[in-house]
PDB file of C-alpha atoms and ligand atoms in Angstrom:
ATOM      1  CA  UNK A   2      -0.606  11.321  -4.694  1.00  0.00           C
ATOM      2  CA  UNK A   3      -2.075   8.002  -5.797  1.00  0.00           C
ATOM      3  CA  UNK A   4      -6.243   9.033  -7.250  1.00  0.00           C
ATOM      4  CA  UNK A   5      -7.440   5.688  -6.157  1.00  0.00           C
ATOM      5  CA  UNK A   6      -6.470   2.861  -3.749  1.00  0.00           C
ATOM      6  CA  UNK A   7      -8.237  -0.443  -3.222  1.00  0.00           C
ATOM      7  CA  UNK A   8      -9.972  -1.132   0.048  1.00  0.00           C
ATOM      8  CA  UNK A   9      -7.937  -4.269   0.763  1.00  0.00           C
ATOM      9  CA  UNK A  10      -5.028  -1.899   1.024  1.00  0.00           C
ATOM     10  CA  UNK A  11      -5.957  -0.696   4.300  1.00  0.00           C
ATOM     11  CA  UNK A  12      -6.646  -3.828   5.927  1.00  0.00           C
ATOM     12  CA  UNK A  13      -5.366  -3.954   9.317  1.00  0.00           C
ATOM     13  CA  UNK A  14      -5.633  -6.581  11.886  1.00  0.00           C
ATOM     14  CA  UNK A  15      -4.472  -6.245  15.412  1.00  0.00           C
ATOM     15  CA  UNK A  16      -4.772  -8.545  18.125  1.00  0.00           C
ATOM     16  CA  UNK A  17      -4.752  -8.133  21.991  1.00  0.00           C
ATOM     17  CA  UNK A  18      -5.117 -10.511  25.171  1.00  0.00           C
ATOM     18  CA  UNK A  19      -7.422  -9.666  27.713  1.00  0.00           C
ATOM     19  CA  UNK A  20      -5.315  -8.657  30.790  1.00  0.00           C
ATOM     20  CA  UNK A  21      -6.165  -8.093  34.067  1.00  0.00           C
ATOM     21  CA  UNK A  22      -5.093  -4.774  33.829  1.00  0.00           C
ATOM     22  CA  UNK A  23      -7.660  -4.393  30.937  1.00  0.00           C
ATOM     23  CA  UNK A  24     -10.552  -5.459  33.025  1.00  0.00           C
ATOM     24  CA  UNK A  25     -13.834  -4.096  35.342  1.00  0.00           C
ATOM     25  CA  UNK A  26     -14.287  -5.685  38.550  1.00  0.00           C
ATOM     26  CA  UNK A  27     -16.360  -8.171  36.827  1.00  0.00           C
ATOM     27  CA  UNK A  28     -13.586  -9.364  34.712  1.00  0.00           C
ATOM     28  CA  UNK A  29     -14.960  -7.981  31.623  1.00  0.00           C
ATOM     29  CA  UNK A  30     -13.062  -6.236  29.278  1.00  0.00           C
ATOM     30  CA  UNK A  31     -13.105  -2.334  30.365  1.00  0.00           C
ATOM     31  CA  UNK A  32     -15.123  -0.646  27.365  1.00  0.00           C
ATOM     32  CA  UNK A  33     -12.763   2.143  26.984  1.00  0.00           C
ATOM     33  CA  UNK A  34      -9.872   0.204  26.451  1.00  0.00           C
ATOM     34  CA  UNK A  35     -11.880  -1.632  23.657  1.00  0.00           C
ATOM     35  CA  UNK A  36     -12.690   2.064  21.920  1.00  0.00           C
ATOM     36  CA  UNK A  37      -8.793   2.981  22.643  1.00  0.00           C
ATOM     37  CA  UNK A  38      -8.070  -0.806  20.677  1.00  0.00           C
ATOM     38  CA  UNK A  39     -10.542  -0.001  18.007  1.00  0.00           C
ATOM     39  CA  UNK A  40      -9.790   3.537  17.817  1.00  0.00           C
ATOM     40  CA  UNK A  41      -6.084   2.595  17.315  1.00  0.00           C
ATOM     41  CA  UNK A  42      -6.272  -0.409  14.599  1.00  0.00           C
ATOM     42  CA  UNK A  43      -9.096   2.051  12.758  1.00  0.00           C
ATOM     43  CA  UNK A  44      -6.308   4.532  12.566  1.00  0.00           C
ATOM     44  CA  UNK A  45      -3.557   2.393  10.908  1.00  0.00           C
ATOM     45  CA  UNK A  46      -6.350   1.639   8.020  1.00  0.00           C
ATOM     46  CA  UNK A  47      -6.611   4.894   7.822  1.00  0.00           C
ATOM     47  CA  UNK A  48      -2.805   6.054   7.868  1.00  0.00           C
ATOM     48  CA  UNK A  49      -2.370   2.448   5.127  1.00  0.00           C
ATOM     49  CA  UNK A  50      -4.789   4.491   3.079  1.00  0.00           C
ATOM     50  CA  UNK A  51      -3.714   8.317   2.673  1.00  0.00           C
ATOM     51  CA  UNK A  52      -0.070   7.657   3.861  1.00  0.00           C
ATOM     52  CA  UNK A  53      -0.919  10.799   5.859  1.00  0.00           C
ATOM     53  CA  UNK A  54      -1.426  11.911   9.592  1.00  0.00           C
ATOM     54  CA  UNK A  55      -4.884  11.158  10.431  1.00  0.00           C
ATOM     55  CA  UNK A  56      -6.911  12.163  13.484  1.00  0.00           C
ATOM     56  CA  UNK A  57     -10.217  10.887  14.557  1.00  0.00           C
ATOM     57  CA  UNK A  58     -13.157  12.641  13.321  1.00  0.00           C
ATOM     58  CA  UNK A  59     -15.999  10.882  14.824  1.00  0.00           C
ATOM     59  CA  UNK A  60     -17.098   6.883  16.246  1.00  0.00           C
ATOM     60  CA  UNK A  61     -20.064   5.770  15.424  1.00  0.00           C
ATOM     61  CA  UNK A  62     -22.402   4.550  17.653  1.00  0.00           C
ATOM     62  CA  UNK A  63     -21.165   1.498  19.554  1.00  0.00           C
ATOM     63  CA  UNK A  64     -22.963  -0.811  21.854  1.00  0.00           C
ATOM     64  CA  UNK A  65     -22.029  -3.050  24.342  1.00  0.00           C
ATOM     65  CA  UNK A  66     -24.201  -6.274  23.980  1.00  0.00           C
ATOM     66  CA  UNK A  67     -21.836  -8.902  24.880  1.00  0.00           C
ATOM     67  CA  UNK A  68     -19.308  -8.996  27.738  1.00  0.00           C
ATOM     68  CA  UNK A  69     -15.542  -9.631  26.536  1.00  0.00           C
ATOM     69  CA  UNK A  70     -14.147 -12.149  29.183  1.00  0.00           C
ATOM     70  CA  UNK A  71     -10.842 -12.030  31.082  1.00  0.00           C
ATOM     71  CA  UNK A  72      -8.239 -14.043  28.957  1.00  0.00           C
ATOM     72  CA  UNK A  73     -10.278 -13.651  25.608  1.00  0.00           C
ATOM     73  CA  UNK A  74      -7.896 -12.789  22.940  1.00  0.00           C
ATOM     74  CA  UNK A  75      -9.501 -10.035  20.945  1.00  0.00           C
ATOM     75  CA  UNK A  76      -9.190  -9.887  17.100  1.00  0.00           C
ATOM     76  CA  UNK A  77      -9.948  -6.281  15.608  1.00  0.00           C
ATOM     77  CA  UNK A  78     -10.015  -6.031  11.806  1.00  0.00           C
ATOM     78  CA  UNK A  79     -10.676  -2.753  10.264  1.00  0.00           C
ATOM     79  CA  UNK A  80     -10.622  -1.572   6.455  1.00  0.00           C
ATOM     80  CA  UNK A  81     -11.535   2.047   4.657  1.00  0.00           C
ATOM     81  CA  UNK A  82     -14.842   1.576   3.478  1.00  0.00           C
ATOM     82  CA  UNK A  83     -14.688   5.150   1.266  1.00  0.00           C
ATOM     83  CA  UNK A  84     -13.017   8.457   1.333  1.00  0.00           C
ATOM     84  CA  UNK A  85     -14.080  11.929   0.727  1.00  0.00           C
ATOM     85  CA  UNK A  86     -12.151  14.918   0.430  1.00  0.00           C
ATOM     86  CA  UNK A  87     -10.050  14.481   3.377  1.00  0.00           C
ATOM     87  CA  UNK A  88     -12.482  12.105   5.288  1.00  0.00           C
ATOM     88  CA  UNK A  89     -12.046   8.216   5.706  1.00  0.00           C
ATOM     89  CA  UNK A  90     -14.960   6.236   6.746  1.00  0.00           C
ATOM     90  CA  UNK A  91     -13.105   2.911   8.475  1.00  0.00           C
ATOM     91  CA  UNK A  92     -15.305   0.243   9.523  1.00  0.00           C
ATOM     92  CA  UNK A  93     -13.614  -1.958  12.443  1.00  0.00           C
ATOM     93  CA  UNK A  94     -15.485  -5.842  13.221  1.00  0.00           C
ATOM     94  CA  UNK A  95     -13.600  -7.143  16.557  1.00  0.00           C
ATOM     95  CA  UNK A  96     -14.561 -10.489  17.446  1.00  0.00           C
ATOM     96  CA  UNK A  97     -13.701 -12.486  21.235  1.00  0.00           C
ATOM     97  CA  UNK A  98     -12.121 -15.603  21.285  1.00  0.00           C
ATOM     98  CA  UNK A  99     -11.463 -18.031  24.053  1.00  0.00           C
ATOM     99  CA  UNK A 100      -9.179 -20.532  22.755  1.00  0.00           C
ATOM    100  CA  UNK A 101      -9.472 -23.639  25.413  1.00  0.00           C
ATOM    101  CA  UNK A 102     -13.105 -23.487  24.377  1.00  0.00           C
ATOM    102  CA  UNK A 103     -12.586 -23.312  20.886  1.00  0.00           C
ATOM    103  CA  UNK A 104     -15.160 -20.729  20.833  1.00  0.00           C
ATOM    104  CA  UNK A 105     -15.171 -17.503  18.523  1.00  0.00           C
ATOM    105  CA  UNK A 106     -17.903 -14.810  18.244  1.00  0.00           C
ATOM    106  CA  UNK A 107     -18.281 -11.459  17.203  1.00  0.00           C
ATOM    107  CA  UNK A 108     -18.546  -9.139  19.660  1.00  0.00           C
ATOM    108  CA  UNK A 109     -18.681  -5.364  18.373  1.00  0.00           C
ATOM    109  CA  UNK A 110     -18.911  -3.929  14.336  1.00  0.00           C
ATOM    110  CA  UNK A 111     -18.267   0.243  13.985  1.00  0.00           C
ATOM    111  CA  UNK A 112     -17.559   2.607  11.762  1.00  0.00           C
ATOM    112  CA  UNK A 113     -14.942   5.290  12.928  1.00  0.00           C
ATOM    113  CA  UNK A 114     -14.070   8.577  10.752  1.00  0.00           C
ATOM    114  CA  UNK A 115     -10.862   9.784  10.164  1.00  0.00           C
ATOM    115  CA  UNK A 116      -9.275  13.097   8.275  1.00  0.00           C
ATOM    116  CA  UNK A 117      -5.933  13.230   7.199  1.00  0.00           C
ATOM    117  CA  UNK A 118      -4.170  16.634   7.826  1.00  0.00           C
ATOM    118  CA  UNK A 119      -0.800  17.941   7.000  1.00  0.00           C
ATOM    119  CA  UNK A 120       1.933  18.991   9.199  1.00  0.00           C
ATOM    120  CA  UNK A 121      -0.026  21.949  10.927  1.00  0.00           C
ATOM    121  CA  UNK A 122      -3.162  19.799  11.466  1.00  0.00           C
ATOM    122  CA  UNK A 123      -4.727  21.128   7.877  1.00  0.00           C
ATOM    123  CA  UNK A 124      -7.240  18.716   6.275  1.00  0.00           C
ATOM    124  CA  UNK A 125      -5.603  17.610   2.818  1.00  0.00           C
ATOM    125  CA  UNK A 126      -7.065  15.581   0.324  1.00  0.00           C
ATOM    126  CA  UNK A 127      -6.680  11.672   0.214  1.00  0.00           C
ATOM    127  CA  UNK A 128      -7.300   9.308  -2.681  1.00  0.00           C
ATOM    128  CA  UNK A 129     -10.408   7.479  -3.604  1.00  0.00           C
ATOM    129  CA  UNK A 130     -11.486   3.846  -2.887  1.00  0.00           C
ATOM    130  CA  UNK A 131     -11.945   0.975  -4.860  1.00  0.00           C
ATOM    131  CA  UNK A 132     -14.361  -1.389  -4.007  1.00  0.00           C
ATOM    132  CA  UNK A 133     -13.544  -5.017  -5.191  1.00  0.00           C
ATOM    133  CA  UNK A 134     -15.281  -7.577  -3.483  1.00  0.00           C
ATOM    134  CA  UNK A 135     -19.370  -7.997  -2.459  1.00  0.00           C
ATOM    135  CA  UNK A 136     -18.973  -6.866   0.942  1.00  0.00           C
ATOM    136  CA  UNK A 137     -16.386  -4.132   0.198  1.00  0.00           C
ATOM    137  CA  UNK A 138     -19.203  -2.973  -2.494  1.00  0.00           C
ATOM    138  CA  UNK A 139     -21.885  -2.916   0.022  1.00  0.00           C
ATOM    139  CA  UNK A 140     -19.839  -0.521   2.882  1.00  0.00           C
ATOM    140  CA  UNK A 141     -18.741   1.487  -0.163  1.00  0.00           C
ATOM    141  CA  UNK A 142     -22.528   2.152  -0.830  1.00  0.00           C
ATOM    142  CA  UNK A 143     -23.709   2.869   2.047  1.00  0.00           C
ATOM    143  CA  UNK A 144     -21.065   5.102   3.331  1.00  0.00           C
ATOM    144  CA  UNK A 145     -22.824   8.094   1.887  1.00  0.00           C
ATOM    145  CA  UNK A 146     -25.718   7.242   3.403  1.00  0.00           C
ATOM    146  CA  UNK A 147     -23.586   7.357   7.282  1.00  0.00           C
ATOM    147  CA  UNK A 148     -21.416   9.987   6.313  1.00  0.00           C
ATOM    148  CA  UNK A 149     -24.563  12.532   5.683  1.00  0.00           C
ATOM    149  CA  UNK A 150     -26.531  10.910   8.642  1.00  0.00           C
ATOM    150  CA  UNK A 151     -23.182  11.630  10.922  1.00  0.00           C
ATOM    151  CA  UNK A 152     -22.442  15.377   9.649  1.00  0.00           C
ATOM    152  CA  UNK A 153     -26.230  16.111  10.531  1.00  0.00           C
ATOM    153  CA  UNK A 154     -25.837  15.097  14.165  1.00  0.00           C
ATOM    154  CA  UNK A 155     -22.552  17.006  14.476  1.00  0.00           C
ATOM    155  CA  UNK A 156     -24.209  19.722  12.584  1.00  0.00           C
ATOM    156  CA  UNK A 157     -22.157  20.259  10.118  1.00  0.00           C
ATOM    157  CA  UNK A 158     -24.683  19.456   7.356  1.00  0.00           C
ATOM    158  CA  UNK A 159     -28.190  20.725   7.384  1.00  0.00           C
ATOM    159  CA  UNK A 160     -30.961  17.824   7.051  1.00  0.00           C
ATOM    160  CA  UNK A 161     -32.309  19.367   3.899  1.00  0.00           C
ATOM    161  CA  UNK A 162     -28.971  18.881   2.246  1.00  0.00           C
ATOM    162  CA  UNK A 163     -28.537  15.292   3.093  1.00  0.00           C
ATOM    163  CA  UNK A 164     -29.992  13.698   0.003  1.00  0.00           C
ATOM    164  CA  UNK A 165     -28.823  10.140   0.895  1.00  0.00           C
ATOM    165  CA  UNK A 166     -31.167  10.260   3.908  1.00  0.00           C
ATOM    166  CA  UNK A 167     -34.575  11.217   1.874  1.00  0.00           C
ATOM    167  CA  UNK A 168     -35.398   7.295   1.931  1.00  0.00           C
ATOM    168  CA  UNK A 169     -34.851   6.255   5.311  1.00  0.00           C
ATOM    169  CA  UNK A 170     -36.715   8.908   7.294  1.00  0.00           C
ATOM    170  CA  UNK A 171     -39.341   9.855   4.066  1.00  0.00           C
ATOM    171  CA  UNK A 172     -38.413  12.873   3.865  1.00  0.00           C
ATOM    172  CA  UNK A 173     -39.833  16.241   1.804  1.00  0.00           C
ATOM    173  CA  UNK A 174     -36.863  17.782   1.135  1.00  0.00           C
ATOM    174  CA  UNK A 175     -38.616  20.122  -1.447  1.00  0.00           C
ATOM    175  CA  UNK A 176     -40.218  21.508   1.346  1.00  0.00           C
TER     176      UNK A 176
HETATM  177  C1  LIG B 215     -11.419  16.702  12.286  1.00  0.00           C
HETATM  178  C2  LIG B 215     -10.857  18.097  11.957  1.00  0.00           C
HETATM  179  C3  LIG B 215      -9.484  17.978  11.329  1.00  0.00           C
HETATM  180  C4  LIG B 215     -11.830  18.761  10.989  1.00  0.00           C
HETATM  181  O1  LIG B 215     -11.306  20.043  10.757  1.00  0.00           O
HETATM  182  P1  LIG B 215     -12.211  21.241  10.178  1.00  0.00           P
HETATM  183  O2  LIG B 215     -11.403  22.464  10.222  1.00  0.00           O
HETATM  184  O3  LIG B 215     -13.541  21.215  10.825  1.00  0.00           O
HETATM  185  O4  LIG B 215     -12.266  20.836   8.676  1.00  0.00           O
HETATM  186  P2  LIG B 215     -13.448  20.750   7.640  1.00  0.00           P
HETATM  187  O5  LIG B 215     -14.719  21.414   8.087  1.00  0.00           O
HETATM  188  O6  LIG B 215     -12.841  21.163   6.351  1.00  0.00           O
HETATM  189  O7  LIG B 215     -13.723  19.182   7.606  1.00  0.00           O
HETATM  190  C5  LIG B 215     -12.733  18.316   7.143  1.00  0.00           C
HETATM  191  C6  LIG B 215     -13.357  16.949   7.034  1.00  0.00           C
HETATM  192  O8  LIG B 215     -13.706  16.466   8.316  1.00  0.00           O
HETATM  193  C7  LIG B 215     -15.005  15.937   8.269  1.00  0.00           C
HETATM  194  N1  LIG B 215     -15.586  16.039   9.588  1.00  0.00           N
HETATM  195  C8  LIG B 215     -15.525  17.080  10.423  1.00  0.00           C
HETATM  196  N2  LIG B 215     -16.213  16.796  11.549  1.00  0.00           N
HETATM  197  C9  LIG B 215     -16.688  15.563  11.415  1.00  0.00           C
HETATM  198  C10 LIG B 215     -17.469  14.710  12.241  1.00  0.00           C
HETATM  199  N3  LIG B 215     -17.905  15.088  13.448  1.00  0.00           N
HETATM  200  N4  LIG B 215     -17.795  13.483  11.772  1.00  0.00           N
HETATM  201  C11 LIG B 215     -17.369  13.069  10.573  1.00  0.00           C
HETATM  202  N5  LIG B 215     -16.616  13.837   9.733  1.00  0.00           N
HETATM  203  C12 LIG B 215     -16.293  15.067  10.166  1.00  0.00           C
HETATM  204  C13 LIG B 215     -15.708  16.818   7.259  1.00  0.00           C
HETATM  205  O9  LIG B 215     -16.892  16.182   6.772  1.00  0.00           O
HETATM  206  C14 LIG B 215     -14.642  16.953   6.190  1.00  0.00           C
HETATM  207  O10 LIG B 215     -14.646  15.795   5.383  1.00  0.00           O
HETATM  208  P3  LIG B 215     -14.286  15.872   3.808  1.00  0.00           P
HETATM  209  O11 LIG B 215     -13.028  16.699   3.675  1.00  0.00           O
HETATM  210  O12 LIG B 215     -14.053  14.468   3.393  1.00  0.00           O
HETATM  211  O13 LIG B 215     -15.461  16.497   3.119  1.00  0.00           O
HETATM  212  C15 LIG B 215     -10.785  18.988  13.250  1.00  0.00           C
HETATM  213  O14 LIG B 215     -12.088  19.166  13.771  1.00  0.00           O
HETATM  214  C16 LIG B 215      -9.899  18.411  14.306  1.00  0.00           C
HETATM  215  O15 LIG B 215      -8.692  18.510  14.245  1.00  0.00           O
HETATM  216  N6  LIG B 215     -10.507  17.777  15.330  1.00  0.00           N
HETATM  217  C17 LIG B 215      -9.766  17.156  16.416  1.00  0.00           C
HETATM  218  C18 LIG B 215      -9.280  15.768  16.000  1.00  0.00           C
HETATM  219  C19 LIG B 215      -8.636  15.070  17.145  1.00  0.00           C
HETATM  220  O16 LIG B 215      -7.811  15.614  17.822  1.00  0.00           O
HETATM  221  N7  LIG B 215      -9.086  13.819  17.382  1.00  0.00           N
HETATM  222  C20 LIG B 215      -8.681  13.109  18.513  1.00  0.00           C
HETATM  223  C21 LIG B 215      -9.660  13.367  19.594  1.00  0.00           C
HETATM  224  S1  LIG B 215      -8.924  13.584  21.159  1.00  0.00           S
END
């Protein structure tokens, strides 16, 4: 297995068309099939990256600011930010685009976690990532910081233990 890949080795970009199949009665793009899109494109990053099986760990908050309209063709870009022992952090930007208008926005950013696992669903371990450019540098950084914040919501890390978060909530954790 390969010790390090690049980030830009995961990119993935998928893009969809708003269907009326894919929409609430106001036309708007149903939120779950966004999370299934996202959830999906996040997934082939991940897969690019380990060349493994991967399953979905955990998603990130995600919000719902902006309505996606009815014939918008969606654009969902995701990348592996970093990756632990077996985890991926993949951070997906999907923005809404209604070409007669010429207009283009961003819609929805999130970070989704994946773990690869071997052929009975074991966790196994999956190479490093290379940060090259600003932006890949800056997710690379701060995916510590998530990936403790994350594992102390789902319990699986005690808040004492997650070092990374000291700063943000000004915590003691000598005490
Ligand atoms: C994800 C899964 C493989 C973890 O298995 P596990 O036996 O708990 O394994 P471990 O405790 O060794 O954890 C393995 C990795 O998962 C990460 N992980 C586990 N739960 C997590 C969570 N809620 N959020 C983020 N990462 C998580 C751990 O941090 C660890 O990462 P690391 O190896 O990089 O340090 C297991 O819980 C699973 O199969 N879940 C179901 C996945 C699935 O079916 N997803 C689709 C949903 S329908």
């Amino acid at each position: 297995m390969a010790k390090k890949k690049f980030a830009r080795e995961s990119a993935t970009i998928m893009t969809e068309m708003v269907l009326p199949n894919d929409t609430n009665t106001l036309n708007n793009l149903m939120g779950g099939r966004l999370m299934h899109w996202m959830d999906v494109v996040a997934a082939i990053a991940a897969q690019k990256h380990s060349n493994r099986i991967v399953v979905t760990a955990s998603a990130d908050s995600i919000s719902f600011k902006q309505p996606i309209k009815l014939g918008n063709v969606v654009t969902l870009e995701s990348k592996v930010t970093r990756a632990f022992n077996s985890s991926m952090e993949v951070y997906i930007e999907v923005t809404a685009e209604d070409i007669p208008a010429s207009t283009k926005i961003t819609t929805h950013r999130a970070f989704f976690t994946f773990v690869a696992v071997d052929q009975n669903g074991k966790p196994i371990e999956v190479p490093e990532v290379v940060p090259e450019t600003a932006e890949e540098e800056e997710l690379f950084e701060g995916a510590l910081r998530r990936r403790q914040l994350r594992l102390v919501l789902a319990k699986r890390m005690k808040p004492e233990d997650a070092v990374e978060l000291k700063s943000i909530f000004n915590l003691d954790i000598t005490k």
